[in-house]
Amino acid sequence: MASKIAYQGEPGANSNIACKQMFPDMESVPCASFEDAFELVSSGEAQLAMIPIENSIAGRVADIHILLPQSKLQIVGEYFLPIHFDLLGIPGSTIEGATEVHSHIHALGQCRKLIRDHGLKPVIAGDTAGSAREVAEWNDPRKLSLAPPLAAQIYGLEVLASRVEDDPSNTTRFVVLAREKELPARVQLPGPTVTSFVFRVRNVPSALYKALGGFATNGVNMTRLESYMVGNEFAATMFMADVEGHPEDQPLKLALEELDFFTTEVRILGVYPAAGYRAAATA
């Protein structure tokens, strides 16, 4: 029996493509929500989950920063997927004869030029691939879908225009999640490594500045820092961060020790190999 990897969305979604590209031998399992994907891994029904965490244009993926620390799952890998959208319609449809285009709100926002140039009415759908399925079911040539290329194959639609996204550099970063286990030692990760963690600063003046000082003085590169509120009080702020390095590396070890002094909570979410995309992007 093939191992399973869960993702949020319908077959043909970008998360499905990321699963197939990174883990071609695993069975990709679609889930209606992020919570469902997390639960499949927590229960042992799936070994991994492929979860989008940030997009180069849209920024942070909503809810993930809250769900991930609460899930008791661990980040074990990352994957960067260039995002491409095709304009899809039922066989025989044309762009000129269409009046509406359906897709996820982010996809519509990332293909504004095409929508404007052809005078199409954007209609928000819950999922890019789901909009392709709906267009196929409606069988109406006036309704089109903006969806990943795989969706056209799955739902039998025609590609009316390819790669219609406004920004060709559009990329989504995914994290691969597994059930919690002991963090891998440095000898297990000899190459470039990423450490992800969340922390809560003490409620004192300049707390964040002081908490981050150790990373600067020890030469640790922080590649991501996001803040979000916790609970019902605006005074309680958590931060999610990614840094280059392994906690056993002396610079990061010292930085985390200093961070601990200025925080009330620190939790490592994962230590995992850096994707090759990082090196290529900075070359």
XYZ file of N, CA and C in Angstrom:
849
model
N 0.847 -1.199 0.000
C 0.000 0.000 0.000
C 0.882 1.248 0.000
N 0.557 2.188 -0.902
C 1.365 3.402 -1.021
C 1.157 4.305 0.194
N 2.221 4.985 0.584
C 2.108 5.982 1.642
C 1.261 7.139 1.139
N 0.631 7.876 2.062
C -0.294 8.938 1.683
C 0.213 10.299 2.141
N -0.062 11.300 1.316
C 0.225 12.691 1.674
C -1.054 13.493 1.466
N -1.481 14.203 2.494
C -2.728 14.963 2.466
C -2.479 16.395 2.018
N -3.476 16.984 1.391
C -3.406 18.387 0.998
C -4.803 18.982 1.027
N -4.889 20.297 1.164
C -6.178 20.986 1.146
C -6.504 21.381 -0.285
N -7.730 21.087 -0.701
C -8.135 21.448 -2.051
C -8.666 20.244 -2.805
N -9.037 20.488 -4.047
C -9.554 19.426 -4.900
C -8.461 18.939 -5.837
N -8.636 17.750 -6.416
C -7.638 17.249 -7.361
C -7.365 18.267 -8.469
N -6.078 18.512 -8.735
C -5.689 19.497 -9.736
C -5.258 20.822 -9.142
N -5.426 20.997 -7.814
C -5.013 22.238 -7.160
C -3.491 22.320 -7.098
N -2.973 23.514 -6.837
C -1.519 23.683 -6.750
C -0.911 22.806 -5.655
N -1.621 22.619 -4.557
C -1.122 21.739 -3.502
C -0.989 20.303 -4.005
N -1.916 19.876 -4.841
C -1.860 18.553 -5.451
C -0.633 18.437 -6.360
N -0.358 19.495 -7.113
C 0.821 19.505 -7.994
C 2.101 19.416 -7.173
N 2.159 20.173 -6.062
C 3.339 20.132 -5.196
C 3.562 18.729 -4.641
N 2.481 18.060 -4.255
C 2.591 16.680 -3.759
C 3.177 15.765 -4.814
N 2.656 15.860 -6.021
C 3.100 14.976 -7.104
C 4.550 15.242 -7.492
N 4.957 16.503 -7.449
C 6.323 16.830 -7.848
C 7.341 16.427 -6.793
N 7.022 16.646 -5.517
C 7.985 16.346 -4.457
C 7.947 14.879 -4.032
N 6.734 14.280 -4.075
C 6.573 12.888 -3.633
C 5.772 12.105 -4.684
N 6.379 11.853 -5.845
C 5.641 11.206 -6.934
C 5.159 9.787 -6.615
N 5.789 9.120 -5.649
C 5.405 7.740 -5.334
C 4.355 7.653 -4.234
N 3.964 8.781 -3.659
C 2.957 8.771 -2.605
C 1.568 9.037 -3.184
N 0.552 8.525 -2.518
C -0.826 8.768 -2.917
C -1.277 10.115 -2.355
N -1.691 11.034 -3.213
C -2.146 12.352 -2.788
C -3.615 12.279 -2.386
N -3.933 12.768 -1.189
C -5.296 12.673 -0.656
C -5.873 14.075 -0.485
N -6.916 14.440 -1.244
C -7.514 15.778 -1.115
C -8.329 15.900 0.162
N -8.313 17.096 0.761
C -9.068 17.377 1.981
C -9.830 18.681 1.810
N -10.986 18.768 2.446
C -11.819 19.961 2.307
C -11.237 21.164 3.027
N -10.456 20.942 4.084
C -9.912 22.054 4.862
C -8.506 21.720 5.332
N -7.790 22.759 5.789
C -6.470 22.524 6.368
C -6.586 21.649 7.615
N -7.638 21.893 8.411
C -7.831 21.100 9.628
C -7.973 19.616 9.297
N -8.677 19.303 8.207
C -8.851 17.906 7.813
C -7.519 17.280 7.411
N -6.697 18.045 6.705
C -5.384 17.537 6.302
C -4.506 17.293 7.522
N -4.534 18.226 8.475
C -3.768 18.053 9.707
C -4.222 16.804 10.453
N -5.545 16.595 10.498
C -6.093 15.475 11.253
C -5.718 14.134 10.634
N -5.659 14.071 9.313
C -5.261 12.818 8.659
C -3.864 12.393 9.084
N -2.977 13.377 9.236
C -1.607 13.068 9.674
C -1.594 12.732 11.158
N -2.305 13.498 11.951
C -2.342 13.263 13.398
C -2.877 11.871 13.725
N -3.874 11.428 12.950
C -4.490 10.122 13.202
C -3.695 8.960 12.620
N -2.717 9.266 11.768
C -1.917 8.217 11.157
C -2.463 7.723 9.832
N -3.617 8.290 9.385
C -4.175 7.882 8.094
C -3.272 8.299 6.941
N -2.596 9.419 7.098
C -1.622 9.889 6.109
C -0.293 10.107 6.825
N 0.778 9.870 6.105
C 2.101 10.020 6.700
C 2.572 11.472 6.694
N 2.144 12.225 5.664
C 2.599 13.601 5.501
C 1.434 14.492 5.084
N 1.642 15.805 5.209
C 0.715 16.796 4.662
C 1.524 17.862 3.948
N 1.013 18.339 2.820
C 1.638 19.412 2.050
C 0.780 20.659 2.247
N 1.329 21.652 2.952
C 0.538 22.815 3.359
C 1.194 24.106 2.867
N 0.469 24.949 2.116
C 1.036 26.245 1.695
C 1.152 27.168 2.894
N 2.279 27.855 3.000
C 2.475 28.719 4.164
C 2.660 30.189 3.779
N 3.172 30.437 2.569
C 3.309 31.829 2.129
C 3.450 31.884 0.611
N 3.020 33.011 0.057
C 3.083 33.235 -1.380
C 3.853 34.528 -1.643
N 4.656 34.537 -2.702
C 5.512 35.690 -2.978
C 4.712 36.947 -3.295
N 3.452 36.808 -3.677
C 2.611 37.967 -3.992
C 1.564 38.213 -2.900
N 0.852 37.170 -2.521
C -0.255 37.318 -1.565
C 0.199 37.327 -0.121
N 1.447 36.898 0.148
C 1.952 36.891 1.515
C 1.530 35.651 2.284
N 1.319 35.823 3.580
C 1.019 34.701 4.468
C -0.307 34.040 4.110
N -0.340 32.715 4.145
C -1.580 31.979 3.934
C -2.386 32.018 5.226
N -3.615 32.472 5.135
C -4.452 32.673 6.320
C -4.600 31.396 7.132
N -4.596 31.551 8.442
C -4.873 30.502 9.434
C -3.711 29.560 9.717
N -2.755 29.430 8.799
C -1.701 28.444 9.003
C -0.854 28.788 10.224
N -0.589 30.078 10.444
C 0.241 30.480 11.575
C -0.408 30.135 12.909
N -1.755 29.978 12.911
C -2.445 29.590 14.142
C -2.548 28.070 14.222
N -2.900 27.430 13.108
C -3.120 25.988 13.101
C -1.839 25.198 13.350
N -0.745 25.646 12.762
C 0.489 24.871 12.840
C 1.006 24.716 14.271
N 1.148 25.798 15.042
C 1.635 25.610 16.417
C 0.696 24.776 17.287
N -0.601 24.804 16.980
C -1.576 24.062 17.769
C -1.693 22.595 17.361
N -1.168 22.243 16.220
C -1.439 20.934 15.618
C -0.650 19.786 16.218
N 0.476 20.082 16.869
C 1.389 19.042 17.341
C 2.021 18.268 16.189
N 2.016 18.882 14.999
C 2.728 18.302 13.868
C 4.064 19.022 13.726
N 4.963 18.426 12.979
C 6.332 18.933 12.863
C 6.676 19.176 11.397
N 7.337 20.289 11.123
C 7.800 20.557 9.755
C 9.031 19.690 9.476
N 8.950 18.912 8.411
C 10.067 18.025 8.067
C 10.653 18.341 6.690
N 10.060 19.316 6.000
C 10.572 19.682 4.685
C 9.857 20.895 4.143
N 10.353 21.416 3.015
C 9.713 22.549 2.358
C 9.814 22.367 0.852
N 8.899 23.039 0.142
C 8.895 22.943 -1.316
C 8.412 24.269 -1.887
N 9.102 24.770 -2.903
C 8.713 26.011 -3.575
C 8.139 25.672 -4.947
N 6.905 26.095 -5.179
C 6.227 25.789 -6.443
C 5.933 27.067 -7.220
N 6.512 27.224 -8.418
C 6.111 28.353 -9.282
C 4.631 28.209 -9.633
N 3.886 29.279 -9.496
C 2.433 29.220 -9.680
C 2.062 29.697 -11.088
N 1.373 28.817 -11.813
C 0.902 29.148 -13.166
C -0.596 28.880 -13.250
N -1.295 29.792 -13.909
C -2.728 29.628 -14.108
C -3.048 29.602 -15.595
N -3.936 28.686 -15.975
C -4.459 28.631 -17.326
C -5.927 29.051 -17.311
N -6.373 29.619 -18.411
C -7.785 29.970 -18.557
C -8.478 28.782 -19.230
N -9.439 28.197 -18.538
C -10.052 26.946 -18.989
C -11.539 27.124 -19.273
N -12.025 26.387 -20.268
C -13.440 26.381 -20.596
C -13.856 25.023 -21.130
N -15.154 24.811 -21.250
C -15.620 23.537 -21.792
C -15.241 23.471 -23.280
N -15.141 22.280 -23.852
C -14.802 22.169 -25.277
C -15.735 23.004 -26.148
N -15.131 23.790 -27.026
C -15.895 24.640 -27.926
C -16.105 26.055 -27.429
N -15.765 26.335 -26.188
C -15.946 27.692 -25.659
C -14.832 28.604 -26.157
N -15.061 29.901 -26.083
C -14.063 30.895 -26.495
C -13.998 32.003 -25.450
N -12.886 32.704 -25.442
C -12.756 33.830 -24.511
C -13.753 34.925 -24.880
N -13.927 35.142 -26.197
C -14.816 36.209 -26.669
C -16.267 35.944 -26.275
N -16.644 34.676 -26.189
C -18.027 34.340 -25.863
C -18.299 34.190 -24.382
N -17.272 34.351 -23.578
C -17.421 34.161 -22.133
C -17.781 35.473 -21.445
N -18.455 35.358 -20.307
C -18.835 36.532 -19.517
C -18.285 36.482 -18.094
N -18.006 35.270 -17.586
C -17.553 35.116 -16.207
C -16.287 34.272 -16.137
N -15.481 34.542 -15.112
C -14.331 33.688 -14.836
C -14.344 33.373 -13.342
N -14.240 32.097 -13.002
C -14.363 31.626 -11.637
C -13.017 31.113 -11.133
N -12.703 31.417 -9.867
C -11.487 30.885 -9.262
C -11.394 31.333 -7.808
N -10.354 30.867 -7.136
C -10.049 31.305 -5.771
C -9.723 32.792 -5.807
N -10.012 33.484 -4.717
C -9.816 34.935 -4.682
C -8.374 35.335 -4.979
N -7.389 34.535 -4.512
C -5.990 34.872 -4.785
C -5.663 34.723 -6.262
N -6.203 33.690 -6.901
C -5.953 33.487 -8.328
C -6.555 34.624 -9.152
N -7.757 35.051 -8.796
C -8.378 36.167 -9.503
C -7.537 37.431 -9.352
N -7.010 37.629 -8.141
C -6.183 38.808 -7.886
C -4.855 38.768 -8.603
N -4.381 37.566 -8.925
C -3.084 37.421 -9.583
C -3.203 37.355 -11.103
N -4.420 37.485 -11.616
C -4.639 37.463 -13.070
C -5.538 38.636 -13.490
N -5.335 39.765 -12.848
C -6.207 40.923 -13.086
C -6.141 41.419 -14.531
N -4.960 41.404 -15.129
C -4.793 41.961 -16.472
C -5.664 41.213 -17.478
N -5.611 39.899 -17.457
C -6.419 39.104 -18.388
C -7.901 39.370 -18.162
N -8.325 39.402 -16.899
C -9.741 39.623 -16.589
C -10.193 40.987 -17.096
N -9.357 41.990 -16.876
C -9.701 43.351 -17.313
C -9.700 43.466 -18.831
N -8.682 42.909 -19.484
C -8.566 43.031 -20.939
C -9.738 42.401 -21.679
N -10.328 41.349 -21.098
C -11.410 40.647 -21.785
C -12.778 40.946 -21.192
N -12.808 41.886 -20.243
C -14.101 42.310 -19.705
C -14.874 41.209 -19.014
N -14.162 40.302 -18.347
C -14.827 39.185 -17.677
C -15.229 39.571 -16.255
N -16.318 39.017 -15.788
C -16.756 39.234 -14.416
C -16.089 38.190 -13.517
N -15.251 38.620 -12.540
C -14.614 37.641 -11.650
C -15.597 37.132 -10.600
N -15.638 35.825 -10.413
C -16.525 35.197 -9.437
C -15.681 34.320 -8.523
N -15.754 34.586 -7.230
C -14.914 33.877 -6.264
C -15.420 32.459 -6.029
N -14.498 31.508 -6.100
C -14.779 30.109 -5.787
C -13.917 29.704 -4.598
N -14.249 28.591 -3.983
C -13.500 28.156 -2.817
C -12.123 27.633 -3.126
N -11.893 27.241 -4.392
C -10.643 26.564 -4.734
C -10.428 26.696 -6.237
N -9.176 26.802 -6.666
C -8.894 26.937 -8.100
C -9.351 25.696 -8.870
N -8.928 24.518 -8.406
C -9.316 23.287 -9.100
C -10.817 23.045 -8.971
N -11.390 23.454 -7.827
C -12.829 23.315 -7.649
C -13.603 24.138 -8.656
N -13.076 25.309 -9.013
C -13.750 26.140 -10.018
C -13.722 25.459 -11.381
N -12.625 24.739 -11.669
C -12.547 23.996 -12.935
C -13.585 22.872 -12.960
N -13.731 22.171 -11.839
C -14.739 21.103 -11.761
C -16.136 21.678 -11.962
N -16.403 22.826 -11.337
C -17.730 23.430 -11.472
C -18.006 23.859 -12.907
N -17.006 24.453 -13.567
C -17.188 24.878 -14.963
C -17.501 23.662 -15.839
N -16.827 22.554 -15.577
C -17.108 21.331 -16.347
C -18.531 20.840 -16.076
N -18.962 20.919 -14.826
C -20.313 20.450 -14.473
C -21.394 21.362 -15.043
N -21.161 22.671 -15.022
C -22.154 23.602 -15.555
C -22.317 23.454 -17.059
N -21.235 23.082 -17.744
C -21.268 22.893 -19.203
C -21.810 24.129 -19.923
N -21.368 25.303 -19.455
C -21.837 26.581 -19.996
C -20.634 27.316 -20.592
N -20.626 27.563 -21.904
C -19.473 28.203 -22.540
C -19.225 29.638 -22.081
N -20.186 30.231 -21.371
C -20.007 31.610 -20.894
C -19.194 31.668 -19.595
N -19.010 30.517 -18.968
C -18.307 30.465 -17.686
C -16.943 29.804 -17.868
N -15.883 30.499 -17.437
C -14.518 29.987 -17.548
C -13.910 29.830 -16.155
N -12.766 29.169 -16.108
C -12.070 28.947 -14.850
C -10.610 29.340 -14.979
N -10.065 29.910 -13.907
C -8.623 30.108 -13.791
C -8.108 29.028 -12.846
N -7.304 28.126 -13.358
C -6.873 26.991 -12.557
C -5.507 26.505 -13.019
N -4.816 25.703 -12.198
C -3.529 25.133 -12.602
C -3.691 24.210 -13.808
N -2.636 24.026 -14.585
C -2.717 23.202 -15.802
C -3.250 21.796 -15.563
N -2.931 21.195 -14.414
C -3.377 19.829 -14.141
C -4.894 19.712 -14.118
N -5.579 20.788 -13.719
C -7.040 20.749 -13.623
C -7.692 20.524 -14.982
N -7.097 21.057 -16.047
C -7.658 20.861 -17.391
C -7.681 19.385 -17.755
N -6.619 18.678 -17.424
C -6.544 17.244 -17.717
C -7.570 16.463 -16.903
N -7.691 16.803 -15.628
C -8.572 16.048 -14.732
C -10.038 16.234 -15.094
N -10.440 17.469 -15.455
C -11.861 17.758 -15.648
C -12.261 17.890 -17.124
N -11.355 17.559 -18.032
C -11.697 17.538 -19.453
C -12.004 18.895 -20.044
N -11.282 19.922 -19.619
C -11.515 21.267 -20.131
C -10.462 21.642 -21.171
N -10.794 22.621 -21.992
C -9.857 23.132 -22.991
C -9.075 24.313 -22.419
N -7.811 24.394 -22.789
C -6.970 25.513 -22.369
C -7.133 26.629 -23.399
N -7.758 27.727 -22.993
C -7.991 28.855 -23.896
C -6.817 29.837 -23.877
N -6.071 29.854 -22.790
C -4.873 30.689 -22.686
C -4.004 30.108 -21.569
N -2.686 30.092 -21.799
C -1.764 29.482 -20.841
C -0.952 30.544 -20.094
N -0.626 30.225 -18.864
C 0.230 31.068 -18.017
C -0.212 32.532 -18.058
N -1.414 32.758 -17.587
C -2.011 34.094 -17.684
C -1.791 34.924 -16.419
N -0.983 34.428 -15.480
C -0.718 35.182 -14.262
C 0.014 36.479 -14.582
N -0.262 37.538 -13.835
C 0.342 38.844 -14.074
C 1.846 38.843 -13.826
N 2.285 38.106 -12.812
C 3.688 38.100 -12.414
C 4.276 36.704 -12.594
N 5.199 36.529 -13.539
C 5.766 35.190 -13.788
C 6.623 34.664 -12.641
N 6.978 35.528 -11.695
C 7.790 35.077 -10.556
C 6.935 34.566 -9.395
N 5.633 34.555 -9.579
C 4.702 34.111 -8.543
C 5.063 32.707 -8.045
N 5.348 32.583 -6.750
C 5.792 31.311 -6.177
C 5.152 31.105 -4.814
N 4.747 29.876 -4.532
C 4.213 29.525 -3.219
C 5.180 28.592 -2.505
N 5.419 28.877 -1.246
C 6.240 28.006 -0.410
C 5.325 27.097 0.407
N 5.579 25.806 0.320
C 4.843 24.811 1.079
C 5.745 24.237 2.166
N 5.139 23.810 3.275
C 5.873 23.041 4.273
C 5.287 21.638 4.315
N 6.155 20.664 4.541
C 5.750 19.268 4.644
C 5.673 18.924 6.122
N 4.518 18.404 6.548
C 4.286 18.124 7.956
C 4.203 16.625 8.227
N 4.699 16.215 9.377
C 4.603 14.837 9.841
C 4.279 14.863 11.327
N 3.954 13.694 11.878
C 3.732 13.640 13.320
C 5.022 13.954 14.067
N 4.863 14.529 15.239
C 6.021 14.966 16.016
C 6.929 13.803 16.380
N 8.203 14.057 16.279
C 9.207 13.080 16.684
C 10.434 13.880 17.126
N 11.474 13.188 17.546
C 12.680 13.881 17.968
C 13.274 14.659 16.800
N 13.683 15.888 17.061
C 14.259 16.709 16.001
C 15.529 16.055 15.468
N 15.764 16.105 14.163
C 16.960 15.478 13.593
C 18.241 16.159 14.060
N 19.258 15.366 14.357
C 20.547 15.903 14.773
C 21.265 16.505 13.573
N 22.254 17.322 13.836
C 22.993 17.979 12.763
C 23.636 16.949 11.825
N 24.103 15.819 12.361
C 24.747 14.807 11.513
C 23.760 14.208 10.522
N 22.473 14.297 10.822
C 21.447 13.789 9.912
C 21.107 14.800 8.819
N 21.490 16.053 9.036
C 21.214 17.120 8.069
C 22.522 17.851 7.772
N 23.386 17.255 6.981
C 24.708 17.850 6.758
C 24.708 19.097 5.888
N 23.652 19.302 5.113
C 23.618 20.438 4.191
C 22.919 21.650 4.776
N 22.597 22.644 3.922
C 21.865 23.836 4.371
C 20.553 23.450 5.056
N 20.297 24.081 6.184
C 19.170 23.689 7.032
C 18.356 24.914 7.443
N 17.065 24.694 7.637
C 16.160 25.738 8.114
C 15.583 25.303 9.458
N 15.512 26.231 10.396
C 14.852 25.993 11.678
C 13.668 26.947 11.787
N 12.480 26.394 12.032
C 11.268 27.198 12.191
C 10.808 27.134 13.638
N 10.366 28.265 14.168
C 9.938 28.292 15.561
C 8.957 29.419 15.797
N 8.234 29.338 16.908
C 7.354 30.413 17.353
C 7.829 30.873 18.727
N 7.583 32.138 19.032
C 7.963 32.638 20.341
C 7.044 33.782 20.755
N 6.959 33.986 22.064
C 6.177 35.086 22.616
C 7.110 35.940 23.461
N 7.165 37.233 23.166
C 8.074 38.114 23.899
C 7.453 38.545 25.220
N 8.319 38.903 26.159
C 7.855 39.435 27.427
C 7.252 40.828 27.213
N 6.310 41.203 28.043
C 5.615 42.482 27.908
C 6.435 43.596 28.567
N 7.579 43.903 27.938
C 8.472 44.960 28.429
C 8.894 45.812 27.234
N 9.302 47.060 27.456
C 9.723 47.918 26.341
C 10.865 47.296 25.540
N 10.789 47.445 24.218
C 11.832 46.979 23.295
C 12.060 45.472 23.366
N 11.042 44.705 23.788
C 11.212 43.262 23.971
C 11.575 42.568 22.661
N 10.893 42.929 21.570
C 11.182 42.263 20.303
C 12.583 42.607 19.819
N 12.950 43.867 19.938
C 14.295 44.309 19.539
C 15.362 43.521 20.294
N 15.164 43.370 21.600
C 16.134 42.649 22.415
C 16.126 41.158 22.078
N 14.939 40.605 21.842
C 14.830 39.178 21.545
C 15.538 38.818 20.250
N 15.483 39.720 19.263
C 16.085 39.437 17.957
C 17.560 39.819 17.895
N 18.023 40.539 18.898
C 19.416 40.999 18.877
C 20.422 39.878 18.786
N 20.108 38.752 19.440
C 21.043 37.631 19.428
C 21.269 37.049 18.052
N 20.270 37.128 17.186
C 20.433 36.607 15.827
C 21.370 37.506 15.024
N 21.268 38.797 15.239
C 22.137 39.744 14.536
C 23.581 39.618 15.012
N 23.779 39.607 16.335
C 25.149 39.578 16.867
C 25.851 38.255 16.600
N 25.084 37.193 16.401
C 25.684 35.887 16.119
C 25.686 35.534 14.629
N 25.268 36.492 13.793
C 25.339 36.295 12.350
C 24.382 35.251 11.811
N 23.208 35.127 12.432
C 22.202 34.159 11.978
C 21.213 34.879 11.065
N 21.022 34.346 9.864
C 20.128 34.969 8.888
C 18.685 34.548 9.141
N 17.825 35.522 9.443
C 16.399 35.255 9.635
C 15.687 35.530 8.319
N 15.084 34.512 7.733
C 14.471 34.639 6.411
C 12.978 34.929 6.465
N 12.389 34.797 7.648
C 10.944 35.054 7.763
C 10.610 35.401 9.199
N 9.774 36.436 9.374
C 9.279 36.810 10.698
C 7.861 37.324 10.537
N 6.899 36.644 11.163
C 5.489 37.028 11.089
C 4.944 37.180 12.497
N 4.126 38.177 12.708
C 3.477 38.350 14.007
C 1.991 38.052 13.884
N 1.400 37.589 14.982
C -0.045 37.380 15.015
C -0.521 37.433 16.459
N -1.787 37.810 16.630
C -2.351 37.944 17.965
C -2.844 36.593 18.461
N -2.777 36.389 19.769
C -3.288 35.167 20.377
C -4.286 35.534 21.463
N -5.276 34.671 21.629
C -6.297 34.948 22.638
C -7.167 36.127 22.246
N -7.813 36.707 23.238
C -8.729 37.822 22.993
C -8.141 39.170 23.375
N -6.857 39.172 23.736
C -6.238 40.415 24.160
C -5.214 40.884 23.132
N -5.246 42.162 22.835
C -4.336 42.710 21.843
C -2.901 42.796 22.367
N -2.702 42.546 23.648
C -1.364 42.640 24.228
C -0.550 41.367 24.046
N -1.226 40.265 23.678
C -0.540 38.978 23.559
C -0.152 38.730 22.105
N 1.126 38.808 21.803
C 1.606 38.658 20.430
C 2.579 37.504 20.322
N 2.331 36.652 19.334
C 3.247 35.563 19.014
C 3.957 35.900 17.714
N 5.139 35.352 17.542
C 5.897 35.532 16.314
C 6.303 34.164 15.775
N 6.228 34.019 14.456
C 6.699 32.813 13.786
C 7.903 33.202 12.935
N 8.970 32.436 13.046
C 10.212 32.800 12.365
C 10.869 31.588 11.721
N 11.591 31.853 10.637
C 12.469 30.869 9.992
C 13.872 31.444 9.996
N 14.847 30.633 10.353
C 16.241 31.061 10.309
C 17.068 29.998 9.609
N 18.179 30.437 9.049
C 19.103 29.491 8.433
C 19.981 28.871 9.519
N 20.150 27.553 9.444
C 21.013 26.885 10.399
C 20.287 25.841 11.227
N 21.056 25.096 11.996
C 20.575 24.027 12.868
C 20.794 24.457 14.322
N 19.880 24.115 15.239
C 20.053 24.511 16.639
C 21.364 24.044 17.276
N 22.008 23.044 16.684
C 23.298 22.598 17.214
C 24.459 23.455 16.713
N 24.218 24.242 15.648
C 25.259 25.157 15.170
C 25.491 26.223 16.241
N 26.735 26.513 16.544
C 27.044 27.414 17.651
C 26.378 28.793 17.515
N 26.392 29.429 16.337
C 25.733 30.750 16.233
C 24.242 30.690 16.564
N 23.537 29.697 16.014
C 22.101 29.599 16.276
C 21.847 29.157 17.720
N 22.676 28.303 18.241
C 22.536 27.881 19.635
C 22.604 29.078 20.572
N 23.574 29.952 20.349
C 23.720 31.148 21.192
C 22.548 32.108 21.004
N 22.089 32.253 19.754
C 20.968 33.160 19.478
C 19.692 32.686 20.165
N 19.444 31.369 20.148
C 18.253 30.824 20.791
C 18.342 30.958 22.313
N 19.535 30.828 22.854
C 19.710 31.021 24.295
C 19.377 32.456 24.687
N 19.801 33.416 23.873
C 19.495 34.817 24.149
C 18.012 35.101 23.956
N 17.405 34.473 22.935
C 15.972 34.631 22.703
C 15.187 34.155 23.920
N 15.606 33.061 24.499
C 14.905 32.484 25.645
C 14.862 33.458 26.825
N 15.872 34.286 26.945
C 15.976 35.225 28.066
C 14.911 36.320 27.982
N 14.497 36.676 26.754
C 13.558 37.782 26.559
C 12.156 37.316 26.188
N 11.878 36.033 26.302
C 10.574 35.506 25.898
C 9.943 34.699 27.018
N 8.625 34.507 26.905
C 7.911 33.660 27.859
C 7.663 32.277 27.282
N 7.859 32.135 25.975
C 7.606 30.846 25.317
C 8.386 30.773 24.020
N 9.055 29.648 23.797
C 9.727 29.372 22.532
C 9.453 27.915 22.186
N 9.017 27.675 20.956
C 8.761 26.298 20.541
C 9.268 26.089 19.124
N 10.132 25.126 18.949
C 10.649 24.806 17.621
C 9.625 23.963 16.873
N 9.234 24.411 15.684
C 8.239 23.721 14.868
C 8.873 22.698 13.936
N 10.148 22.864 13.626
C 10.801 21.903 12.747
C 12.208 22.318 12.395
N 13.039 21.328 12.126
C 14.407 21.518 11.636
C 14.519 20.615 10.408
N 14.791 21.196 9.239
C 14.639 20.430 8.006
C 15.567 20.962 6.912
N 15.812 20.158 5.877
C 16.707 20.600 4.798
C 16.150 21.797 4.062
N 16.987 22.758 3.761
C 16.587 23.915 2.955
C 16.361 23.469 1.522
N 15.279 23.917 0.918
C 14.985 23.555 -0.475
C 16.026 24.180 -1.399
N 16.347 23.470 -2.475
C 17.323 23.965 -3.426
C 16.916 25.297 -4.042
N 15.623 25.593 -4.036
C 15.117 26.855 -4.589
C 15.755 28.053 -3.906
N 16.060 27.936 -2.601
C 16.630 29.045 -1.862
C 17.974 29.454 -2.434
N 18.824 28.458 -2.690
C 20.154 28.731 -3.217
C 20.051 29.313 -4.635
N 19.139 28.765 -5.437
C 18.985 29.247 -6.809
C 18.462 30.675 -6.844
N 17.572 31.003 -5.885
C 16.969 32.342 -5.860
C 17.966 33.418 -5.479
N 19.012 33.049 -4.723
C 19.982 34.039 -4.273
C 21.264 34.004 -5.070
N 21.330 33.096 -6.060
C 22.566 32.962 -6.868
C 22.746 34.164 -7.783
